[in-house]
Amino acid sequence: MSEPPVLDSPEAIEAHLSESIARADRGRRGVRFVLCDADNRVRLHCPVDDLPPRSDPADCAHTISVFAGALIASEPHGALLVALTRPGSSAVQDVDRVWFHSAYEVCAKMGVRLLGIYLMTPTDQREILLDDAL
């Protein structure tokens, strides 16, 4: 059995997401929570599929808090990675900004390390940065 990947750099995160999320899944509206241990080793992928085109901030916060709570219960010093999937271009859209802000707010409130928020489309992938979310 191979060792789980360690997400210890942006390059490692991008390579892992590229290898683990199929191109067909990238074209669906969804979010994938990657739960990692204290050493940033991947423990579990938790996909949430069929999201609406527009997301309410309260709904996003609730969804994130469910997975952040599960992480705290199983890996108190673990980390969370969020990957958004959707059709279209990799230009950051309003819905991506809602998920970005919700993830940072929830994780800060719950004391969960957030490894980043990535956008995955059928043709591209990128990290969403603060400048993108303003």
Short mmCIF file of C-alpha atoms in Angstrom, two decimals:
data_model
loop_
_atom_site.label_atom_id
_atom_site.label_comp_id
_atom_site.label_asym_id
_atom_site.label_seq_id
_atom_site.Cartn_x
_atom_site.Cartn_y
_atom_site.Cartn_z
CA MET A 1 0.00 0.00 0.00
CA SER A 2 1.40 3.41 -0.94
CA GLU A 3 1.77 6.29 1.46
CA PRO A 4 -0.86 9.03 1.23
CA PRO A 5 0.32 12.22 -0.45
CA VAL A 6 1.62 15.04 1.71
CA LEU A 7 0.23 18.44 0.75
CA ASP A 8 3.17 20.51 1.94
CA SER A 9 3.48 22.97 -0.95
CA PRO A 10 1.33 24.60 -3.61
CA GLU A 11 2.93 22.27 -6.17
CA ALA A 12 2.04 19.18 -4.13
CA ILE A 13 -1.54 20.40 -3.72
CA GLU A 14 -1.93 21.14 -7.44
CA ALA A 15 -0.46 17.76 -8.41
CA HIS A 16 -2.72 15.91 -5.98
CA LEU A 17 -5.88 17.68 -7.15
CA SER A 18 -4.93 17.15 -10.79
CA GLU A 19 -4.45 13.42 -10.21
CA SER A 20 -7.42 12.83 -7.92
CA ILE A 21 -10.27 14.78 -9.54
CA ALA A 22 -11.36 13.38 -12.87
CA ARG A 23 -11.92 15.77 -15.76
CA ALA A 24 -15.61 14.75 -15.90
CA ASP A 25 -16.03 15.69 -12.22
CA ARG A 26 -14.46 19.08 -12.84
CA GLY A 27 -17.36 20.02 -15.09
CA ARG A 28 -19.97 19.48 -12.38
CA ARG A 29 -20.91 22.06 -9.80
CA GLY A 30 -19.54 20.75 -6.57
CA VAL A 31 -17.03 21.08 -3.80
CA ARG A 32 -14.53 18.53 -2.56
CA PHE A 33 -13.20 18.69 0.97
CA VAL A 34 -9.80 17.05 1.42
CA LEU A 35 -9.22 16.21 5.06
CA CYS A 36 -5.57 15.93 6.07
CA ASP A 37 -3.76 14.95 9.26
CA ALA A 38 -1.42 17.14 11.32
CA ASP A 39 1.41 16.47 8.83
CA ASN A 40 -0.81 17.43 5.84
CA ARG A 41 -1.11 13.80 4.69
CA VAL A 42 -4.33 13.22 2.79
CA ARG A 43 -6.75 11.11 4.83
CA LEU A 44 -10.09 11.49 3.09
CA HIS A 45 -11.80 13.14 0.11
CA CYS A 46 -15.39 14.20 0.75
CA PRO A 47 -17.21 15.30 -2.42
CA VAL A 48 -20.44 17.28 -2.37
CA ASP A 49 -22.06 17.24 -5.81
CA ASP A 50 -24.91 18.98 -7.61
CA LEU A 51 -24.56 22.41 -6.06
CA PRO A 52 -26.87 25.16 -7.32
CA PRO A 53 -25.37 27.79 -9.68
CA ARG A 54 -25.66 30.37 -6.90
CA SER A 55 -24.69 29.62 -3.32
CA ASP A 56 -26.04 31.30 -0.22
CA PRO A 57 -23.27 32.28 2.23
CA ALA A 58 -25.13 30.65 5.14
CA ASP A 59 -25.47 27.37 3.22
CA CYS A 60 -21.77 27.44 2.29
CA ALA A 61 -20.78 28.14 5.89
CA HIS A 62 -22.97 25.31 7.15
CA THR A 63 -21.53 22.82 4.66
CA ILE A 64 -17.96 23.82 5.46
CA SER A 65 -18.63 23.63 9.22
CA VAL A 66 -19.86 20.03 8.88
CA PHE A 67 -16.58 18.92 7.31
CA ALA A 68 -14.43 21.13 9.53
CA GLY A 69 -16.19 19.61 12.56
CA ALA A 70 -15.57 16.10 11.27
CA LEU A 71 -11.90 16.97 10.79
CA ILE A 72 -11.58 18.32 14.33
CA ALA A 73 -13.21 15.18 15.73
CA SER A 74 -10.85 12.83 13.90
CA GLU A 75 -7.67 14.92 13.48
CA PRO A 76 -7.66 17.81 15.98
CA HIS A 77 -4.52 19.31 14.43
CA GLY A 78 -5.42 18.41 10.87
CA ALA A 79 -5.90 20.65 7.87
CA LEU A 80 -8.62 21.16 5.28
CA LEU A 81 -8.28 21.74 1.55
CA VAL A 82 -11.28 22.95 -0.47
CA ALA A 83 -11.61 22.31 -4.21
CA LEU A 84 -14.51 23.89 -6.10
CA THR A 85 -15.57 22.24 -9.35
CA ARG A 86 -17.77 23.79 -11.99
CA PRO A 87 -18.20 24.19 -15.74
CA GLY A 88 -16.88 27.24 -17.53
CA SER A 89 -13.68 29.21 -17.37
CA SER A 90 -11.25 29.48 -14.50
CA ALA A 91 -12.04 33.18 -14.05
CA VAL A 92 -13.19 33.63 -10.47
CA GLN A 93 -16.94 34.17 -10.27
CA ASP A 94 -19.21 35.47 -7.50
CA VAL A 95 -20.11 31.94 -6.39
CA ASP A 96 -16.40 31.13 -5.98
CA ARG A 97 -15.95 34.24 -3.85
CA VAL A 98 -18.81 33.16 -1.57
CA TRP A 99 -17.15 29.79 -0.97
CA PHE A 100 -13.75 31.46 -0.46
CA HIS A 101 -14.97 33.88 2.20
CA SER A 102 -17.13 31.26 3.91
CA ALA A 103 -14.25 28.79 4.11
CA TYR A 104 -11.86 31.30 5.65
CA GLU A 105 -14.45 32.57 8.12
CA VAL A 106 -15.57 29.11 9.26
CA CYS A 107 -12.06 27.71 9.53
CA ALA A 108 -10.84 30.73 11.49
CA LYS A 109 -13.81 30.49 13.84
CA MET A 110 -13.36 26.73 14.37
CA GLY A 111 -9.56 26.81 14.57
CA VAL A 112 -9.03 24.64 11.47
CA ARG A 113 -5.95 25.08 9.31
CA LEU A 114 -7.03 25.80 5.75
CA LEU A 115 -4.54 24.69 3.10
CA GLY A 116 -6.26 26.71 0.42
CA ILE A 117 -9.21 26.95 -1.92
CA TYR A 118 -8.79 25.76 -5.49
CA LEU A 119 -10.99 26.09 -8.53
CA MET A 120 -11.16 23.11 -10.89
CA THR A 121 -12.82 23.42 -14.30
CA PRO A 122 -12.76 20.95 -17.18
CA THR A 123 -9.81 22.76 -18.75
CA ASP A 124 -7.92 24.41 -15.91
CA GLN A 125 -7.19 24.57 -12.21
CA ARG A 126 -5.98 27.38 -10.01
CA GLU A 127 -5.76 28.50 -6.42
CA ILE A 128 -8.19 31.24 -5.48
CA LEU A 129 -6.24 33.98 -3.73
CA LEU A 130 -7.43 36.92 -1.65
CA ASP A 131 -6.95 39.30 -4.58
CA ASP A 132 -9.31 37.11 -6.62
CA ALA A 133 -11.95 37.18 -3.91
CA LEU A 134 -12.15 40.91 -3.36
#
